[in-house]
Short mmCIF file of C-alpha atoms in Angstrom, two decimals:
data_model
loop_
_atom_site.label_atom_id
_atom_site.label_comp_id
_atom_site.label_asym_id
_atom_site.label_seq_id
_atom_site.Cartn_x
_atom_site.Cartn_y
_atom_site.Cartn_z
CA MET I 1329 318.17 -46.13 99.09
CA PRO I 1330 317.92 -42.77 101.25
CA GLU I 1331 314.43 -40.56 101.17
CA THR I 1332 316.14 -38.33 98.63
CA ALA I 1333 316.52 -41.12 96.20
CA LYS I 1334 313.74 -43.37 95.74
CA THR I 1335 313.32 -45.40 93.17
CA LEU I 1336 311.26 -44.96 90.18
CA SER I 1337 307.80 -46.20 90.16
CA GLU I 1338 306.20 -48.67 87.72
CA ASP I 1339 304.36 -45.64 86.05
CA ASP I 1340 307.46 -43.78 85.93
CA LEU I 1341 309.11 -46.21 83.77
CA VAL I 1342 306.08 -47.15 81.72
CA LEU I 1343 306.24 -43.19 80.85
CA ILE I 1344 309.81 -43.40 80.54
CA HIS I 1345 309.64 -46.25 77.96
CA ALA I 1346 307.21 -44.43 76.19
CA LEU I 1347 309.28 -41.51 75.60
CA GLN I 1348 312.30 -44.11 74.56
CA LEU I 1349 309.86 -44.90 71.68
CA ARG I 1350 308.49 -41.39 70.66
CA PRO I 1351 310.61 -38.75 72.70
CA ARG I 1352 308.52 -35.95 70.99
CA ALA I 1353 305.17 -37.49 70.88
CA SER I 1354 302.06 -34.69 72.24
CA TRP I 1355 300.94 -35.59 75.62
CA THR I 1356 297.46 -36.43 73.98
CA GLU I 1357 299.20 -39.12 72.12
CA LEU I 1358 301.36 -40.48 75.04
CA GLY I 1359 297.96 -40.31 77.18
CA ARG I 1360 295.75 -42.36 74.72
CA VAL I 1361 298.36 -44.91 74.71
CA LEU I 1362 298.93 -45.37 78.40
CA GLY I 1363 294.83 -44.83 79.55
CA VAL I 1364 295.94 -41.34 81.38
CA ASP I 1365 295.17 -37.59 80.84
CA PRO I 1366 297.28 -35.75 79.14
CA VAL I 1367 297.44 -32.97 81.66
CA THR I 1368 298.57 -35.91 84.14
CA VAL I 1369 300.90 -37.60 81.59
CA ALA I 1370 302.50 -34.21 81.44
CA ARG I 1371 302.79 -33.29 84.75
CA ARG I 1372 304.40 -36.45 85.68
CA PHE I 1373 307.33 -35.98 83.34
CA GLY I 1374 307.38 -32.35 84.52
CA ARG I 1375 308.05 -33.71 88.06
CA LEU I 1376 310.56 -36.47 86.81
CA THR I 1377 312.78 -33.72 84.58
CA GLU I 1378 312.21 -31.16 87.90
CA GLN I 1379 313.94 -33.88 89.94
CA GLY I 1380 316.32 -35.24 87.81
CA LEU I 1381 314.90 -38.64 87.28
CA ALA I 1382 314.22 -38.42 83.22
CA TRP I 1383 314.53 -36.34 80.91
CA VAL I 1384 314.63 -35.72 76.83
CA GLY I 1385 317.97 -35.14 75.12
CA LEU I 1386 319.85 -35.76 71.68
CA SER I 1387 321.06 -38.65 70.33
CA PRO I 1388 323.47 -39.19 66.78
CA GLY I 1389 322.20 -40.60 64.24
CA PRO I 1390 324.19 -43.14 61.94
CA ARG I 1391 325.39 -40.06 59.59
CA MET I 1392 326.64 -37.90 62.18
CA PHE I 1393 329.16 -40.30 62.92
CA ASP I 1394 330.57 -39.94 59.26
CA GLN I 1395 331.01 -36.15 60.21
CA VAL I 1396 333.13 -36.42 63.41
CA CYS I 1397 335.81 -38.52 64.74
CA LEU I 1398 334.96 -40.63 68.14
CA SER I 1399 336.80 -42.22 70.22
CA PHE I 1400 336.76 -44.16 73.76
CA ALA I 1401 339.71 -42.77 75.92
CA GLN I 1402 341.06 -44.62 79.16
CA ILE I 1403 342.24 -41.92 81.48
CA ASP I 1404 344.58 -42.64 84.68
CA CYS I 1405 345.02 -40.07 87.33
CA ALA I 1406 347.05 -39.46 90.49
CA PRO I 1407 345.81 -41.24 93.37
CA GLY I 1408 343.38 -39.60 95.08
CA ALA I 1409 342.42 -37.30 92.00
CA ALA I 1410 339.69 -39.28 89.87
CA ALA I 1411 336.83 -37.47 91.08
CA SER I 1412 338.21 -33.93 90.59
CA VAL I 1413 339.14 -35.15 87.24
CA ALA I 1414 335.97 -36.17 86.32
CA ARG I 1415 334.38 -32.80 87.29
CA LEU I 1416 336.75 -30.66 85.47
CA LEU I 1417 336.54 -32.84 82.05
CA GLY I 1418 332.98 -32.59 82.89
CA GLY I 1419 332.89 -29.36 81.80
CA HIS I 1420 334.76 -30.02 78.29
CA PRO I 1421 332.17 -30.27 75.66
CA HIS I 1422 333.98 -32.90 73.60
CA MET I 1423 334.06 -35.43 76.72
CA VAL I 1424 330.55 -36.74 75.90
CA THR I 1425 330.59 -39.66 78.66
CA LEU I 1426 332.32 -40.35 81.57
CA GLU I 1427 332.33 -43.28 83.71
CA ARG I 1428 334.80 -43.96 86.53
CA SER I 1429 335.64 -47.41 86.35
CA ALA I 1430 336.51 -50.47 88.52
CA GLY I 1431 339.34 -51.29 86.01
CA GLY I 1432 342.92 -50.72 84.78
CA HIS I 1433 341.99 -47.09 83.95
CA ASP I 1434 340.65 -44.72 86.69
CA ILE I 1435 337.83 -42.88 83.61
CA LEU I 1436 336.56 -44.24 80.76
CA ALA I 1437 335.65 -41.33 78.63
CA THR I 1438 333.71 -41.00 74.86
CA VAL I 1439 335.03 -38.38 73.21
CA ALA I 1440 334.08 -36.69 70.00
CA THR I 1441 335.82 -34.13 67.74
CA ARG I 1442 334.95 -32.78 64.54
CA ASP I 1443 337.72 -34.81 62.63
CA LEU I 1444 341.19 -37.20 63.58
CA ALA I 1445 343.64 -33.97 63.64
CA ALA I 1446 341.18 -32.26 66.61
CA LEU I 1447 341.05 -35.34 68.45
CA SER I 1448 344.98 -35.35 68.41
CA ARG I 1449 345.17 -31.87 69.95
CA TYR I 1450 342.84 -32.93 72.50
CA THR I 1451 343.94 -36.40 73.66
CA LEU I 1452 347.91 -35.51 72.83
CA ASP I 1453 348.45 -31.82 74.02
CA LEU I 1454 345.24 -30.91 75.90
CA LEU I 1455 344.49 -33.66 78.29
CA PRO I 1456 347.33 -34.54 79.54
CA HIS I 1457 348.11 -31.90 81.19
CA VAL I 1458 345.06 -31.14 82.61
CA PRO I 1459 345.76 -31.46 86.96
CA GLY I 1460 345.59 -35.25 88.24
CA VAL I 1461 345.81 -36.66 84.64
CA THR I 1462 348.95 -39.25 84.62
CA ALA I 1463 348.16 -41.05 81.04
CA VAL I 1464 345.38 -40.97 78.30
CA HIS I 1465 345.08 -44.15 76.10
CA ALA I 1466 342.50 -43.13 72.88
CA ARG I 1467 341.29 -46.26 70.67
CA ILE I 1468 339.24 -44.33 68.04
CA VAL I 1469 336.25 -45.54 66.47
CA THR I 1470 335.99 -47.29 63.37
CA HIS I 1471 332.41 -48.24 62.66
CA MET I 1472 329.28 -47.50 65.50
CA PHE I 1473 327.17 -50.78 65.24
CA THR I 1474 325.03 -49.09 67.78
CA GLU I 1475 324.69 -46.14 70.43
CA GLY I 1476 322.96 -45.83 73.74
CA GLY I 1477 319.92 -43.62 71.96
CA ARG I 1478 318.50 -47.03 70.52
CA TRP I 1479 318.72 -48.70 74.48
CA ARG I 1480 315.10 -49.55 75.67
CA ILE I 1481 313.57 -50.68 78.48
CA ALA I 1482 310.47 -53.56 79.01
CA ALA I 1483 308.08 -51.70 80.52
CA LEU I 1484 305.12 -51.19 78.34
CA ALA I 1485 302.30 -53.90 76.98
CA PRO I 1486 303.20 -55.04 73.50
CA GLU I 1487 299.92 -53.46 72.22
CA GLN I 1488 301.16 -50.16 73.75
CA ARG I 1489 304.79 -50.39 72.10
CA ALA I 1490 303.35 -51.39 68.56
CA ARG I 1491 301.23 -48.16 68.85
CA LEU I 1492 304.21 -45.81 69.70
CA THR I 1493 306.44 -47.94 67.44
CA ALA I 1494 307.57 -44.93 64.99
CA PRO I 1495 306.57 -45.08 61.05
CA PRO I 1496 309.97 -45.50 58.99
CA VAL I 1497 310.74 -42.05 58.18
CA VAL I 1498 309.80 -40.93 54.64
CA ARG I 1499 313.01 -40.08 52.57
CA SER I 1500 312.64 -36.74 50.40
CA PRO I 1501 314.49 -36.77 47.27
CA ARG I 1502 316.18 -33.34 48.13
CA PRO I 1503 316.19 -33.41 51.66
CA GLY I 1504 318.55 -30.67 52.29
CA PRO I 1505 322.41 -30.03 53.47
CA SER I 1506 323.48 -32.65 55.89
CA ASP I 1507 326.77 -30.85 56.90
CA VAL I 1508 326.02 -29.31 60.30
CA THR I 1509 326.21 -25.93 60.24
CA ALA I 1510 326.79 -22.75 62.54
CA PHE I 1511 322.83 -22.35 63.14
CA ASP I 1512 322.89 -26.42 63.25
CA ARG I 1513 324.97 -25.95 66.62
CA ALA I 1514 322.82 -23.55 68.17
CA LEU I 1515 319.79 -25.58 67.27
CA LEU I 1516 321.42 -28.98 69.03
CA ASP I 1517 322.52 -26.73 71.98
CA ARG I 1518 319.05 -25.59 72.85
CA LEU I 1519 317.59 -29.30 72.13
CA ALA I 1520 320.18 -30.62 74.32
CA HIS I 1521 318.95 -28.87 76.79
CA ASP I 1522 315.34 -29.91 76.19
CA GLY I 1523 314.37 -31.88 73.23
CA ARG I 1524 310.69 -31.64 73.89
CA ALA I 1525 311.07 -27.97 72.96
CA SER I 1526 308.72 -26.85 70.97
CA TYR I 1527 309.48 -25.45 68.03
CA GLN I 1528 308.06 -22.01 68.76
CA ALA I 1529 309.80 -21.93 71.54
CA LEU I 1530 313.07 -22.94 69.62
CA ALA I 1531 312.44 -20.08 67.12
CA THR I 1532 311.80 -17.59 69.40
CA ALA I 1533 315.15 -18.21 70.96
CA LEU I 1534 317.12 -18.33 68.06
CA GLY I 1535 315.20 -15.60 66.37
CA VAL I 1536 314.33 -17.38 63.45
CA SER I 1537 310.86 -18.15 61.91
CA LEU I 1538 308.99 -21.40 63.43
CA SER I 1539 308.65 -22.75 59.68
CA THR I 1540 312.55 -22.54 59.10
CA VAL I 1541 313.68 -24.51 63.08
CA LYS I 1542 310.67 -27.12 62.26
CA ARG I 1543 312.09 -28.17 58.53
CA ARG I 1544 315.87 -27.79 59.53
CA VAL I 1545 315.10 -29.92 62.63
CA GLU I 1546 313.08 -32.40 59.88
CA GLN I 1547 315.70 -32.32 57.76
CA LEU I 1548 318.23 -33.42 60.34
CA ILE I 1549 316.15 -36.49 61.41
CA ARG I 1550 315.42 -37.39 57.48
CA LEU I 1551 319.44 -37.64 57.10
CA ASP I 1552 319.66 -39.91 59.97
CA VAL I 1553 322.04 -36.84 61.35
CA LEU I 1554 319.86 -36.33 64.49
CA ARG I 1555 317.84 -38.52 66.63
CA PHE I 1556 316.09 -37.63 70.34
CA ARG I 1557 316.41 -39.86 73.14
CA CYS I 1558 314.47 -40.27 76.80
CA ASP I 1559 317.25 -40.82 79.16
CA PHE I 1560 316.83 -41.53 83.09
CA ALA I 1561 318.41 -42.46 86.42
CA ARG I 1562 319.08 -45.59 85.45
CA PRO I 1563 320.10 -46.76 89.11
CA LEU I 1564 316.71 -45.61 90.64
CA GLY I 1565 314.94 -47.49 87.52
CA GLY I 1566 316.36 -50.84 88.17
CA TRP I 1567 319.62 -50.71 85.97
CA PRO I 1568 322.30 -49.93 88.45
CA VAL I 1569 325.14 -51.70 86.43
CA ALA I 1570 327.10 -51.05 83.93
CA ILE I 1571 329.72 -52.78 82.28
CA THR I 1572 332.40 -52.35 79.40
CA PHE I 1573 333.51 -55.56 77.56
CA TRP I 1574 336.85 -55.40 75.34
CA ALA I 1575 336.80 -57.83 72.78
CA ARG I 1576 338.98 -59.33 70.16
CA VAL I 1577 337.34 -60.39 67.01
CA PRO I 1578 338.73 -61.56 63.30
CA PRO I 1579 338.39 -58.57 61.43
CA ALA I 1580 336.18 -60.65 59.00
CA ASP I 1581 333.85 -61.69 61.53
CA LEU I 1582 333.53 -58.00 62.92
CA PRO I 1583 330.25 -57.05 60.89
CA SER I 1584 328.22 -60.41 61.61
CA ILE I 1585 328.95 -60.36 65.00
CA GLY I 1586 328.58 -56.05 65.66
CA HIS I 1587 325.31 -56.72 64.54
CA ALA I 1588 324.00 -59.67 66.63
CA LEU I 1589 325.44 -57.78 69.10
CA ILE I 1590 323.16 -55.30 68.88
CA ARG I 1591 320.16 -57.05 68.76
CA LEU I 1592 320.76 -58.36 72.60
CA PRO I 1593 318.45 -55.77 74.79
CA GLU I 1594 321.31 -55.37 77.57
CA THR I 1595 323.78 -53.90 74.58
CA ARG I 1596 323.77 -50.08 74.89
CA ASN I 1597 326.80 -49.51 72.74
CA CYS I 1598 328.70 -51.47 70.68
CA ALA I 1599 331.42 -50.40 68.09
CA ALA I 1600 334.51 -51.37 66.50
CA VAL I 1601 337.30 -49.63 67.25
CA SER I 1602 341.24 -49.47 66.94
CA GLY I 1603 343.86 -51.30 68.67
CA PRO I 1604 344.48 -54.92 69.62
CA HIS I 1605 341.11 -55.33 71.18
CA ASN I 1606 339.15 -54.58 68.19
CA LEU I 1607 335.38 -54.30 69.45
CA VAL I 1608 333.97 -52.98 72.90
CA VAL I 1609 330.57 -53.81 74.20
CA GLN I 1610 328.59 -51.67 76.51
CA ALA I 1611 325.61 -53.16 78.28
CA SER I 1612 323.49 -52.25 80.95
CA LEU I 1613 322.54 -54.50 83.73
CA HIS I 1614 319.91 -55.09 86.69
CA SER I 1615 322.81 -56.76 88.99
CA VAL I 1616 326.64 -58.23 89.46
CA ASP I 1617 325.42 -61.46 89.09
CA ASP I 1618 323.66 -60.56 85.48
CA ALA I 1619 327.86 -59.64 84.36
CA LEU I 1620 329.00 -62.90 84.14
CA ARG I 1621 325.32 -64.68 82.40
CA LEU I 1622 325.88 -61.84 79.87
CA GLU I 1623 329.77 -62.56 79.19
CA THR I 1624 329.16 -66.08 79.03
CA GLY I 1625 326.03 -65.51 76.71
CA LEU I 1626 328.51 -63.88 74.48
CA ALA I 1627 331.19 -66.69 74.49
CA THR I 1628 328.52 -69.24 74.03
CA GLY I 1629 326.97 -67.41 71.25
CA HIS I 1630 330.02 -66.37 69.26
CA PRO I 1631 332.94 -68.65 69.36
CA GLY I 1632 334.91 -66.00 67.15
CA LEU I 1633 334.81 -63.25 70.45
CA ASP I 1634 337.48 -63.26 72.45
CA ILE I 1635 336.91 -61.38 75.53
CA VAL I 1636 339.91 -60.03 76.71
CA ASP I 1637 338.67 -57.74 79.58
CA ARG I 1638 335.43 -56.89 81.67
CA VAL I 1639 334.89 -53.35 83.53
CA ILE I 1640 332.71 -52.26 85.38
CA THR I 1641 331.28 -49.01 85.92
CA LEU I 1642 331.47 -47.71 89.30
CA ARG I 1643 329.68 -44.25 88.81
CA HIS I 1644 328.70 -42.08 85.60
CA ASP I 1645 329.56 -38.55 86.08
CA LYS I 1646 328.45 -37.38 82.48
CA LEU I 1647 325.91 -39.23 80.05
CA LEU I 1648 325.55 -37.69 76.42
CA GLY I 1649 326.30 -33.87 77.87
CA ARG I 1650 324.17 -34.17 80.81
CA LEU I 1651 326.15 -33.83 84.12
CA LEU I 1652 324.96 -37.00 86.62
CA ASP I 1653 325.13 -37.10 90.62
CA PRO I 1654 325.78 -40.34 92.09
CA TYR I 1655 322.40 -41.71 92.12
CA GLY I 1656 322.13 -40.98 87.81
CA ARG I 1657 320.26 -38.05 88.36
CA SER I 1658 320.24 -34.87 86.05
CA VAL I 1659 322.13 -31.98 87.75
CA GLY I 1660 323.08 -29.73 84.45
CA VAL I 1661 323.68 -29.64 81.14
CA VAL I 1662 327.16 -29.47 79.19
CA PRO I 1663 325.66 -29.76 75.07
CA PRO I 1664 328.49 -31.48 73.05
CA ASP I 1665 330.01 -29.19 70.84
CA ILE I 1666 331.97 -31.41 69.12
CA TRP I 1667 332.69 -28.90 66.07
CA ALA I 1668 334.72 -26.39 68.80
CA GLU I 1669 338.31 -25.80 68.58
CA PRO I 1670 339.30 -28.10 71.26
CA GLU I 1671 340.60 -26.29 74.52
CA ILE I 1672 341.27 -26.47 78.67
#
């Protein structure tokens, strides 16, 4: 590994795991659990974010999927054009995640729009005219069993995990409106850049009171619209391999199999989708060898699961709005604005 791409240390991974469990916990609370001075914890994470090695951003809650239309789009490119197409698509706010694949299609993209009509305009009328794109095949998500914000590494001791596990969210009798407003969009834009931004910093940037920001963020969390997540440069942290399985499952078995697969520690995303292959599973692995082990386990544990294709990601160019370099480090942010009118 080049000097400019050193692997993450065990201390780094411990801190990242802690922030996966409690992304907005105070440095004092984190330091107490990790046995480190709060100033040291803050300085360490500041170094990680400055170098693009780890960051806290946004993650959609289950209710968010009720308000948007999500799809996995397989994109074919002209010979030699995949890199330039990925760079161009990375600037689109509807392109949530971009992966260049070692498979039948050059790019696998996670696309989100406000509704089906907007998705059709984007995938049918706009994307095919992007220079270098030769074909677009969209598979609409009909149910999201889990998304990447729930994926965890295993760096903390069990006692530390227990102390950082968030308590159940208390539901308010009248939690507030769940529809995403123009103010919410501006708030989410800020939090996509820095998921640990203080309420005061958010209030100042948006020109509202601290109580207004705090109340709305807490409402969106209680409503399961908004969550926070800590991500990191996976190739430098021991998870260099991402794989996507396309599977066929009897429709009656989809709920039970989907909910079983999300309990696997490797599972990052799991969704029911349209098309002849009605289930997609994405996993993070330590090595290419683990791909066969995982597939064998899936086939053995779930006889009704017929895996019809498996595609290893060669490179993540974008991850939930974060632009990544070849080592998975964050080099920029294009916050998802899935409520905007699609354009190129």
